[in-house]
PDB file of C-alpha atoms and ligand atoms in Angstrom:
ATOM      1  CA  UNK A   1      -4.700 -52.050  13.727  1.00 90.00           C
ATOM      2  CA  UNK A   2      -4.220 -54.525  11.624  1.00 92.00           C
ATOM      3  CA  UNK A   3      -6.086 -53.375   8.124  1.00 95.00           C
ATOM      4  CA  UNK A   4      -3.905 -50.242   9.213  1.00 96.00           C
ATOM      5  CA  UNK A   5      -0.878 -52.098   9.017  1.00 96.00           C
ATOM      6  CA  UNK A   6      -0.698 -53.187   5.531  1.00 97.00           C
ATOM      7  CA  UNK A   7      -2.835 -50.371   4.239  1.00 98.00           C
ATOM      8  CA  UNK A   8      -0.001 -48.238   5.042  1.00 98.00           C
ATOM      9  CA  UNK A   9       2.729 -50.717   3.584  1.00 98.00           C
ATOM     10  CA  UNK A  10       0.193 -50.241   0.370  1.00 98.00           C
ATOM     11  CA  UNK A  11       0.136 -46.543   0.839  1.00 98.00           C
ATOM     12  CA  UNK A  12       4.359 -45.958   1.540  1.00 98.00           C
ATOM     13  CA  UNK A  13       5.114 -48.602  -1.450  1.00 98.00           C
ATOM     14  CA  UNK A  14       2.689 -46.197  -3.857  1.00 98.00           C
ATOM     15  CA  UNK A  15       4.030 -42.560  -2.577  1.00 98.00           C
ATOM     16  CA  UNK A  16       7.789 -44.234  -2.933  1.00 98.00           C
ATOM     17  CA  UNK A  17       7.086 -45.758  -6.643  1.00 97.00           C
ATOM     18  CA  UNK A  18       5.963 -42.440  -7.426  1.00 97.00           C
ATOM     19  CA  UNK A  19       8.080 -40.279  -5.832  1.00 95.00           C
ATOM     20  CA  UNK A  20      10.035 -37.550  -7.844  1.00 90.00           C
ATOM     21  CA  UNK A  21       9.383 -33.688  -8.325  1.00 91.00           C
ATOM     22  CA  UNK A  22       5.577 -33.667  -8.178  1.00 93.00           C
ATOM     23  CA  UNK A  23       6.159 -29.479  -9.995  1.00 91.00           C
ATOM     24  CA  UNK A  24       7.715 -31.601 -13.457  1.00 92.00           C
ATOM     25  CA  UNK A  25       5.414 -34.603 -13.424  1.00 93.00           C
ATOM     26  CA  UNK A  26       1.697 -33.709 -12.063  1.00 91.00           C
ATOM     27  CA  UNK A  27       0.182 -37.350 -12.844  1.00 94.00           C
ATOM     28  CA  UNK A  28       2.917 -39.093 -10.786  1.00 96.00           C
ATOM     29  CA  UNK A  29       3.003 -36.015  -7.988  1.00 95.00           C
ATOM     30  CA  UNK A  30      -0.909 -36.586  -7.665  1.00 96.00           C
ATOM     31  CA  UNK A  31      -0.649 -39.776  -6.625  1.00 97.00           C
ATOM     32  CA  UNK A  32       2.707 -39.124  -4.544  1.00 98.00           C
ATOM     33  CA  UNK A  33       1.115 -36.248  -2.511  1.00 97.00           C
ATOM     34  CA  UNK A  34      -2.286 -38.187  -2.274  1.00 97.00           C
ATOM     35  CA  UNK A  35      -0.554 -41.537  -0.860  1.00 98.00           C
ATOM     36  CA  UNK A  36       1.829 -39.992   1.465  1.00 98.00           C
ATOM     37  CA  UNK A  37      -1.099 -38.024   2.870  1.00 97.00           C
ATOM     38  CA  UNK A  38      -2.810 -40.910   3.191  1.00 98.00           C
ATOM     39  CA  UNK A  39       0.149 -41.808   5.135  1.00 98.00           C
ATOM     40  CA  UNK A  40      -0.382 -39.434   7.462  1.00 98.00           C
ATOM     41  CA  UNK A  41      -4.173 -39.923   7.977  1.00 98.00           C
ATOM     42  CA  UNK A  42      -3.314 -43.624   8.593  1.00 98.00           C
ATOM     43  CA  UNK A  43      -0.469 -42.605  11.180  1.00 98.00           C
ATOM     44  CA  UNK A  44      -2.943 -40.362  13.247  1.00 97.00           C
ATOM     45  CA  UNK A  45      -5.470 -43.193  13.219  1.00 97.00           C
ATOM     46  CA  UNK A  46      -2.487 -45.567  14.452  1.00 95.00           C
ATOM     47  CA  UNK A  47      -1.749 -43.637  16.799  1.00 95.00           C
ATOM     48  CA  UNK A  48      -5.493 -42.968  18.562  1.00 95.00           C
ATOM     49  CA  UNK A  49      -5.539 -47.387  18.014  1.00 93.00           C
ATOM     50  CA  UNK A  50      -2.475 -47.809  20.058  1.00 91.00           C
ATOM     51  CA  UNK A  51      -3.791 -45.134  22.519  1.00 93.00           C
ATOM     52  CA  UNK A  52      -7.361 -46.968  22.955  1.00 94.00           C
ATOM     53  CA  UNK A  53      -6.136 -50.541  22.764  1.00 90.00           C
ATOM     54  CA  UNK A  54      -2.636 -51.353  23.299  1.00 85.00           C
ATOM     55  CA  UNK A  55      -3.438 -52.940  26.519  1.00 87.00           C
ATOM     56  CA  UNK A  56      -5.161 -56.004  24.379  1.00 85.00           C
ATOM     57  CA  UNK A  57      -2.452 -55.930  21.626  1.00 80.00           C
ATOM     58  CA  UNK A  58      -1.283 -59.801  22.055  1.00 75.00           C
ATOM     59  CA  UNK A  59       2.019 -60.125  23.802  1.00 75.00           C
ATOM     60  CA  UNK A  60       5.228 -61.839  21.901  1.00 71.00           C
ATOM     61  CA  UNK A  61       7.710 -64.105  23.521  1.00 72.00           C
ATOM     62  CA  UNK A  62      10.803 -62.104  23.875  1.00 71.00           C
ATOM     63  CA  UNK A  63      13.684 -64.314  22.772  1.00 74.00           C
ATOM     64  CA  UNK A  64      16.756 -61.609  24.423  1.00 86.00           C
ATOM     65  CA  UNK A  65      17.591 -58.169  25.631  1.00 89.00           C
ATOM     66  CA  UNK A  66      18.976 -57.483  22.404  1.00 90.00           C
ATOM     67  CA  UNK A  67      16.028 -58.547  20.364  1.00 88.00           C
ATOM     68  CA  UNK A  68      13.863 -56.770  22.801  1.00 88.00           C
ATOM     69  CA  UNK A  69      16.048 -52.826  22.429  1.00 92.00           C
ATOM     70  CA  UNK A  70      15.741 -53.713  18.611  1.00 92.00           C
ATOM     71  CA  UNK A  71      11.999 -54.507  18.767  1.00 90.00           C
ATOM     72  CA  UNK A  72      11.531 -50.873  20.905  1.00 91.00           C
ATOM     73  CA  UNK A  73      13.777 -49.053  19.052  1.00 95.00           C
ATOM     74  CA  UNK A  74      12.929 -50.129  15.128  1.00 95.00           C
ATOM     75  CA  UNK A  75       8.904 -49.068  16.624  1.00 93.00           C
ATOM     76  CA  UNK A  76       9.901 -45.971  18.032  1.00 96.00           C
ATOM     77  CA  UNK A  77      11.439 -45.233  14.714  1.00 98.00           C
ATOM     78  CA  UNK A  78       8.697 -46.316  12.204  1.00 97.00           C
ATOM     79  CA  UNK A  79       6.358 -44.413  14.347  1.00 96.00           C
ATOM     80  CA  UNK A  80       8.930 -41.123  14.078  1.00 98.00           C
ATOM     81  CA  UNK A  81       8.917 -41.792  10.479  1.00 98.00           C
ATOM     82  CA  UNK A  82       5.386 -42.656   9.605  1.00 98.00           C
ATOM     83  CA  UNK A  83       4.799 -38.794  10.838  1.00 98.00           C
ATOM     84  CA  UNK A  84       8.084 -36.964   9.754  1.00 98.00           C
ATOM     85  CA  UNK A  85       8.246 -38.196   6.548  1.00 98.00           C
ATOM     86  CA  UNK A  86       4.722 -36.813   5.020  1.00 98.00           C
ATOM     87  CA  UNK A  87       5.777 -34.034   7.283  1.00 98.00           C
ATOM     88  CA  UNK A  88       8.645 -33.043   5.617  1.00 97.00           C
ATOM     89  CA  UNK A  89       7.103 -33.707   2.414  1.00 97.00           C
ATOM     90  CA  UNK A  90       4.687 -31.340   2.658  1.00 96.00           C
ATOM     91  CA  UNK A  91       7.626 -28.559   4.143  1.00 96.00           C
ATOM     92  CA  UNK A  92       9.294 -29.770   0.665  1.00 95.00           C
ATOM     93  CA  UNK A  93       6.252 -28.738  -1.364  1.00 95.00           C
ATOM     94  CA  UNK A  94       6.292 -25.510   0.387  1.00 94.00           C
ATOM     95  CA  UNK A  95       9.392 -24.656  -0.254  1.00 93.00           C
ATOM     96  CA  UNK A  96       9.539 -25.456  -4.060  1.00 93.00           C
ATOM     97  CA  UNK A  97       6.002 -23.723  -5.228  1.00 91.00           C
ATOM     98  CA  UNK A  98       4.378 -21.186  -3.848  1.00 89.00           C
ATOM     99  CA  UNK A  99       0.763 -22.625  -4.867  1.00 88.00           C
ATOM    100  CA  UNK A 100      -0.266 -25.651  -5.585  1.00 90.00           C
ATOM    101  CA  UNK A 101      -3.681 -27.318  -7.280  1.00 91.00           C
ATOM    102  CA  UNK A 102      -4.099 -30.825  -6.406  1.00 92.00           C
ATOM    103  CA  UNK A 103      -7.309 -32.635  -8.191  1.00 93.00           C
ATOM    104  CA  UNK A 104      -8.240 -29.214  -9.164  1.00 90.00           C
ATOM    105  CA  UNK A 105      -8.330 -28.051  -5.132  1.00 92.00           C
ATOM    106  CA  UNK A 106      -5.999 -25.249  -4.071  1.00 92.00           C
ATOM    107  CA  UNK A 107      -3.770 -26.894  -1.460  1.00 91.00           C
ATOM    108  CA  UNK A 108      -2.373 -24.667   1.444  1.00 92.00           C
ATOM    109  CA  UNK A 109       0.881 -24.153   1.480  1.00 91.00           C
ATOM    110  CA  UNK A 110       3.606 -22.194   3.611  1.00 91.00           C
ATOM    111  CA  UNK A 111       4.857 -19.375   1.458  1.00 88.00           C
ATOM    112  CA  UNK A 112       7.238 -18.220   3.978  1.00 86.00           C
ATOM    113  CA  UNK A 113       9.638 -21.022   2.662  1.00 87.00           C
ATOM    114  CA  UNK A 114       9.489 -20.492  -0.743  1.00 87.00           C
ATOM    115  CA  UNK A 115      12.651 -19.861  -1.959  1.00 81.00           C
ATOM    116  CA  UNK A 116      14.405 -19.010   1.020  1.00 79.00           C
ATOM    117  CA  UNK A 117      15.204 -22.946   1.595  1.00 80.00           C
ATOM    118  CA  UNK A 118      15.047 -26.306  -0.680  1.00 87.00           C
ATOM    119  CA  UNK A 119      13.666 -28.569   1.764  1.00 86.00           C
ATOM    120  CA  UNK A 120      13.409 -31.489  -0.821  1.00 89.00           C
ATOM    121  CA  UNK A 121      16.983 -32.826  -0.184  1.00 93.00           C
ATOM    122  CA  UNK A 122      15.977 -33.798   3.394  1.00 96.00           C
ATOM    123  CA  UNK A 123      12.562 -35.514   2.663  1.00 97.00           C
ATOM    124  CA  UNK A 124      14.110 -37.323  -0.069  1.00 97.00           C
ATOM    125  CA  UNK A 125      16.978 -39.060   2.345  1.00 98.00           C
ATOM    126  CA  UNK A 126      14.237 -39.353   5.085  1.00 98.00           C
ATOM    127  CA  UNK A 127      12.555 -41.301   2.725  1.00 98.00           C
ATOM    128  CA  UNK A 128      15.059 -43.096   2.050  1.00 98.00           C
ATOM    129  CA  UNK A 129      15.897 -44.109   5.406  1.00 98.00           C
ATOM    130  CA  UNK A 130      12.567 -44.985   6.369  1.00 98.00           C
ATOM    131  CA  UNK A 131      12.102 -47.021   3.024  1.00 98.00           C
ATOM    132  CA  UNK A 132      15.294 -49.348   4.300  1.00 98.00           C
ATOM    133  CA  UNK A 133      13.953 -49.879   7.865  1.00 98.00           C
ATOM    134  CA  UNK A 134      10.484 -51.074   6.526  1.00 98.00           C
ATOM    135  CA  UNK A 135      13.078 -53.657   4.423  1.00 97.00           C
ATOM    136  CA  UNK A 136      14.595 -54.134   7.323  1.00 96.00           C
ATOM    137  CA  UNK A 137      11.609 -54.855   9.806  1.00 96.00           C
ATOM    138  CA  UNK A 138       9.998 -57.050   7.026  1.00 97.00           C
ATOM    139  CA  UNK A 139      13.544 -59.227   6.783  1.00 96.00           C
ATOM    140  CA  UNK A 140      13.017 -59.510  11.132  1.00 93.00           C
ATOM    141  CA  UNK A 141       9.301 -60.473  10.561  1.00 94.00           C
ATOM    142  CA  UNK A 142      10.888 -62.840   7.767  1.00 96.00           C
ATOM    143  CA  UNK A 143      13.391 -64.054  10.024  1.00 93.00           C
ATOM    144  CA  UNK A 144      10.762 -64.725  13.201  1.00 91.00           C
ATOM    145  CA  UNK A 145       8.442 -66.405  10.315  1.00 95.00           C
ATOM    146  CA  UNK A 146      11.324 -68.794   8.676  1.00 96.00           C
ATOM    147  CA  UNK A 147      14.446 -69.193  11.137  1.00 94.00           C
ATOM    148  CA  UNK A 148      12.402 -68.614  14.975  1.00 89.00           C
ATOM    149  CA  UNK A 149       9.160 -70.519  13.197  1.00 90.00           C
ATOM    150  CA  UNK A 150       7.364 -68.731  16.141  1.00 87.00           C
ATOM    151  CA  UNK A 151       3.983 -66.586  15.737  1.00 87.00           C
ATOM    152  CA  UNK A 152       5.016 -63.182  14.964  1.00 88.00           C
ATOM    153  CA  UNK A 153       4.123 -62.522  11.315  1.00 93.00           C
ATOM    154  CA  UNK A 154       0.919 -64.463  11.340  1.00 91.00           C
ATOM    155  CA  UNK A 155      -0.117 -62.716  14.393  1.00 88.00           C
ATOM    156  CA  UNK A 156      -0.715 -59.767  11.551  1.00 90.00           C
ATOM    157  CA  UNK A 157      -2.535 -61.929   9.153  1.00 89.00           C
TER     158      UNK A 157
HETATM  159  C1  HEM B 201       5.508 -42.046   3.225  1.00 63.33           C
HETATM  160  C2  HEM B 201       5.333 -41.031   2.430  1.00 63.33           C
HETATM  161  C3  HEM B 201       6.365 -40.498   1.474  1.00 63.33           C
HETATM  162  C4  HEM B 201       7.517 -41.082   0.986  1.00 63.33           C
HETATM  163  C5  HEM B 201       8.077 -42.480   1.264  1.00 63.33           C
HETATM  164  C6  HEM B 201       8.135 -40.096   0.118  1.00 63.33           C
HETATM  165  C7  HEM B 201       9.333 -40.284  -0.564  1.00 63.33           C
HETATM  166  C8  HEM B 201       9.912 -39.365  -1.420  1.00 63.33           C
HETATM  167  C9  HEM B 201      11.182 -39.533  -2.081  1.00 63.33           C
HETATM  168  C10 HEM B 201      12.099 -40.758  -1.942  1.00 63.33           C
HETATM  169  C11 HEM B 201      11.388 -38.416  -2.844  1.00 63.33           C
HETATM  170  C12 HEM B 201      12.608 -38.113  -3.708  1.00 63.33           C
HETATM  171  C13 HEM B 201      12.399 -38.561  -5.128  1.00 63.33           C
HETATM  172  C14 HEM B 201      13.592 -38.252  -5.995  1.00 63.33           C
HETATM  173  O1  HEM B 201      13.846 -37.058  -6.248  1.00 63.33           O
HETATM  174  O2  HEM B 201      14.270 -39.195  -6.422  1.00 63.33           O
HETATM  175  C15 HEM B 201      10.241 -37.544  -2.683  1.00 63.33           C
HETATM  176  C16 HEM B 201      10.079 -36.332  -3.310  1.00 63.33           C
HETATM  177  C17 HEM B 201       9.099 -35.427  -3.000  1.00 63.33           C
HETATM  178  N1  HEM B 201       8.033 -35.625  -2.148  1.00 63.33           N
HETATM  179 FE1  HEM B 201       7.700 -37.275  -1.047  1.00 63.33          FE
HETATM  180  N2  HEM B 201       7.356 -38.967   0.104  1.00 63.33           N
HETATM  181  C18 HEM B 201       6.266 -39.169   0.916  1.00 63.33           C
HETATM  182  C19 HEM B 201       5.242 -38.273   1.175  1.00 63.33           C
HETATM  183  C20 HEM B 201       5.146 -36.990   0.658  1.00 63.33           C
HETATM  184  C21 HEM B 201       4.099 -36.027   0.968  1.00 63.33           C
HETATM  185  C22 HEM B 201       2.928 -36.273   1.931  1.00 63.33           C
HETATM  186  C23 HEM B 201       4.376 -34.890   0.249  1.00 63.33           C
HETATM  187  C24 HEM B 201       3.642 -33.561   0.190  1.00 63.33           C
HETATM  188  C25 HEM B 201       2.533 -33.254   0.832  1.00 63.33           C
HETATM  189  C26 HEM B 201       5.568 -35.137  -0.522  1.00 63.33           C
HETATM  190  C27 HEM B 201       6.161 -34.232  -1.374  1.00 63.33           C
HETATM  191  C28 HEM B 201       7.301 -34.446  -2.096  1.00 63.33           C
HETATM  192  C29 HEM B 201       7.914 -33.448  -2.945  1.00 63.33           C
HETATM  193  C30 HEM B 201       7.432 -32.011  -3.148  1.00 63.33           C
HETATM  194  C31 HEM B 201       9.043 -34.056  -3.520  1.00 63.33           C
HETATM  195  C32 HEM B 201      10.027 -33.420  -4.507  1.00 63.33           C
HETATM  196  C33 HEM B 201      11.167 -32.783  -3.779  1.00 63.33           C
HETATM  197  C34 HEM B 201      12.100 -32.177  -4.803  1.00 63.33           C
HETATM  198  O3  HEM B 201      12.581 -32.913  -5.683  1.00 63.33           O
HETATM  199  O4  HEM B 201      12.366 -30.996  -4.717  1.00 63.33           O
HETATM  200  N3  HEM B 201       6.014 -36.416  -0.244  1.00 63.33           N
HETATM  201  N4  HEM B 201       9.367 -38.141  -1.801  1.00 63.33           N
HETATM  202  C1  HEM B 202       5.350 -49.288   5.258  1.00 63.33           C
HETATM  203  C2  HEM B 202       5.590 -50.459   5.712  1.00 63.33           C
HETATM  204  C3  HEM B 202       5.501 -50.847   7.161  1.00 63.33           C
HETATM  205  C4  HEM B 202       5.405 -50.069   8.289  1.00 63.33           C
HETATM  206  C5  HEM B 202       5.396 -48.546   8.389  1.00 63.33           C
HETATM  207  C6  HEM B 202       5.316 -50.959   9.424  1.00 63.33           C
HETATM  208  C7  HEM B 202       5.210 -50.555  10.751  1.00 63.33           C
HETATM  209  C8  HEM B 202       4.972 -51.378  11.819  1.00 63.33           C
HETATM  210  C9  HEM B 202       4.787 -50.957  13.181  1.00 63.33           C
HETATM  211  C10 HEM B 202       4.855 -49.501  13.671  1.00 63.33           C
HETATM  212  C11 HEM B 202       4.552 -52.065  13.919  1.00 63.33           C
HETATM  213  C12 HEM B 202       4.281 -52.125  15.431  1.00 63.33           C
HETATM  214  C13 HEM B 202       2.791 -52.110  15.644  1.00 63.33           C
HETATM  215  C14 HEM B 202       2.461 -51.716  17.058  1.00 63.33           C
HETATM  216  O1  HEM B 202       2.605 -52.560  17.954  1.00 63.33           O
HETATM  217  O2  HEM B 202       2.069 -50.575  17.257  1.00 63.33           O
HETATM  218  C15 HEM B 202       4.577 -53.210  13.038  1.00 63.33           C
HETATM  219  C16 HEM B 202       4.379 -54.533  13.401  1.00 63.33           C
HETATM  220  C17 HEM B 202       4.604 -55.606  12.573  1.00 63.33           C
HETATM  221  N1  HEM B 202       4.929 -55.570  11.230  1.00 63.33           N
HETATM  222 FE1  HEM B 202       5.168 -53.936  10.098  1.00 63.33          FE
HETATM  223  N2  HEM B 202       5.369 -52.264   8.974  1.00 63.33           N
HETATM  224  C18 HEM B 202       5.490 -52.244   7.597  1.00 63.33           C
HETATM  225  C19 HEM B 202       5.603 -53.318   6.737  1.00 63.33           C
HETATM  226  C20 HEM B 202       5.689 -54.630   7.143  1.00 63.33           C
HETATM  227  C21 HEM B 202       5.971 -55.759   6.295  1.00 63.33           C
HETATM  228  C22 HEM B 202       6.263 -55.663   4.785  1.00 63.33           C
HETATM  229  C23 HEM B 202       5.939 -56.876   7.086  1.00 63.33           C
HETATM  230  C24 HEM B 202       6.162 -58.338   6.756  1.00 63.33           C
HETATM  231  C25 HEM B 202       6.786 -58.823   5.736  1.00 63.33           C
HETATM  232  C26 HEM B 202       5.611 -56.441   8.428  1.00 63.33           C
HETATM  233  C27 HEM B 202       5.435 -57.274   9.512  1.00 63.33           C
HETATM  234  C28 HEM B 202       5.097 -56.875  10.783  1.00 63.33           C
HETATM  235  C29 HEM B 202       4.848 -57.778  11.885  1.00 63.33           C
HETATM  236  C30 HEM B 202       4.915 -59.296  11.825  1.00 63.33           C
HETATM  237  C31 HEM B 202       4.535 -56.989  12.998  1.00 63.33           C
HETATM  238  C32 HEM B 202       4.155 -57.483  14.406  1.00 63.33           C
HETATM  239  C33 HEM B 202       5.284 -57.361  15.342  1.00 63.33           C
HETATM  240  C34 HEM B 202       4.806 -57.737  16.737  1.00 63.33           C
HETATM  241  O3  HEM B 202       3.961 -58.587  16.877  1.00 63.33           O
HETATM  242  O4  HEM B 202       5.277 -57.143  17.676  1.00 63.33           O
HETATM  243  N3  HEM B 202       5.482 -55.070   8.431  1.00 63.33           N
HETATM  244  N4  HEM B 202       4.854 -52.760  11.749  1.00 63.33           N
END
């Protein structure tokens, strides 16, 4: 769960750094498409993890209510995210190209929303938005590490 962890913080950091039109700059929408399905791969794997084993997943001291509806909700959210986002990436690449070769493969895409609707707007604030909560969940894990000086960030190490 761990190696998942920061794989994916590898993973979003790459797909974000290269994110743009992947139609007007291949190189760059290669490794956009390829990271942010990896994403997604890494998301589905989280997801059968925290199925399996979140029984043993150690327990953290909960400090308030407050920091505890934070905790739930800024989880519930990356989760959402870590799913819609690739999601809607992919919707976004349907509905700019009607075909698309990636590494010489012929990816799948839906041509019923080609150029009815220009999805791209919507993954690129989604994006967005899920880019500032990671900032924002590594400031809390900052905070726990530097302010609290309790166990929560090197619990992931
Ligand atoms: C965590 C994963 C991802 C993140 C954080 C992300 C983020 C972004 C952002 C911020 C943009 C807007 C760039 C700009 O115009 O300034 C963008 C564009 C785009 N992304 Fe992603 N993306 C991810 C995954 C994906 C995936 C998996 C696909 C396709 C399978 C994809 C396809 C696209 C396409 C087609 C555009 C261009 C939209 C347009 O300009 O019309 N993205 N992405
Ligand atoms: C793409 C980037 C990231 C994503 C999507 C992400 C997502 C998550 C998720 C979903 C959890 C909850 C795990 C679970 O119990 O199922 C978690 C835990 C955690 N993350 Fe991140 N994270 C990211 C980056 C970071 C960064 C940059 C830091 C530190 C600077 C960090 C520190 C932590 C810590 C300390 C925990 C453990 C919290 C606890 O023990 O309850 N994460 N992360």
């Amino acid at each position: 769960m761990m190696a998942i962890h920061w794989i994916t913080l590898i993973a979003v950091a790459t797909a974000y750094i290269t994110s743009g039109n992947p139609l007007k700059d291949p190189q760059l929408g290669t490794i956009h498409l390829l990271s942010g399905g990896t994403v997604f791969v890494l998301f589905c794997l989280r997801c059968i993890a925290f199925l399996l084993l979140h029984k043993d997943f150690p327990k953290n001291e909960i400090i308030n209510k407050l920091q505890n509806f934070l905790f739930k909700t800024v989880k519930v959210l990356l989760y959402a995210l870590l799913m819609i986002v690739p999601v809607s990436g992919y919707l976004a690449l349907s509905s700019i190209a009607d075909s698309y070769s990636l590494l010489g493969q012929n990816v799948y895409v839906i041509e019923s929303l080609y150029g009815d609707f220009y999805l791209g707007d919507i993954h690129q604030v989604l994006g967005n938005v899920f880019v500032s909560l990671v900032g924002l969940h590594a400031c809390a894990a900052l905070f726990h590490h530097f302010i609290v000086k309790d166990n929560v960030l090197k619990s992931m190490i």
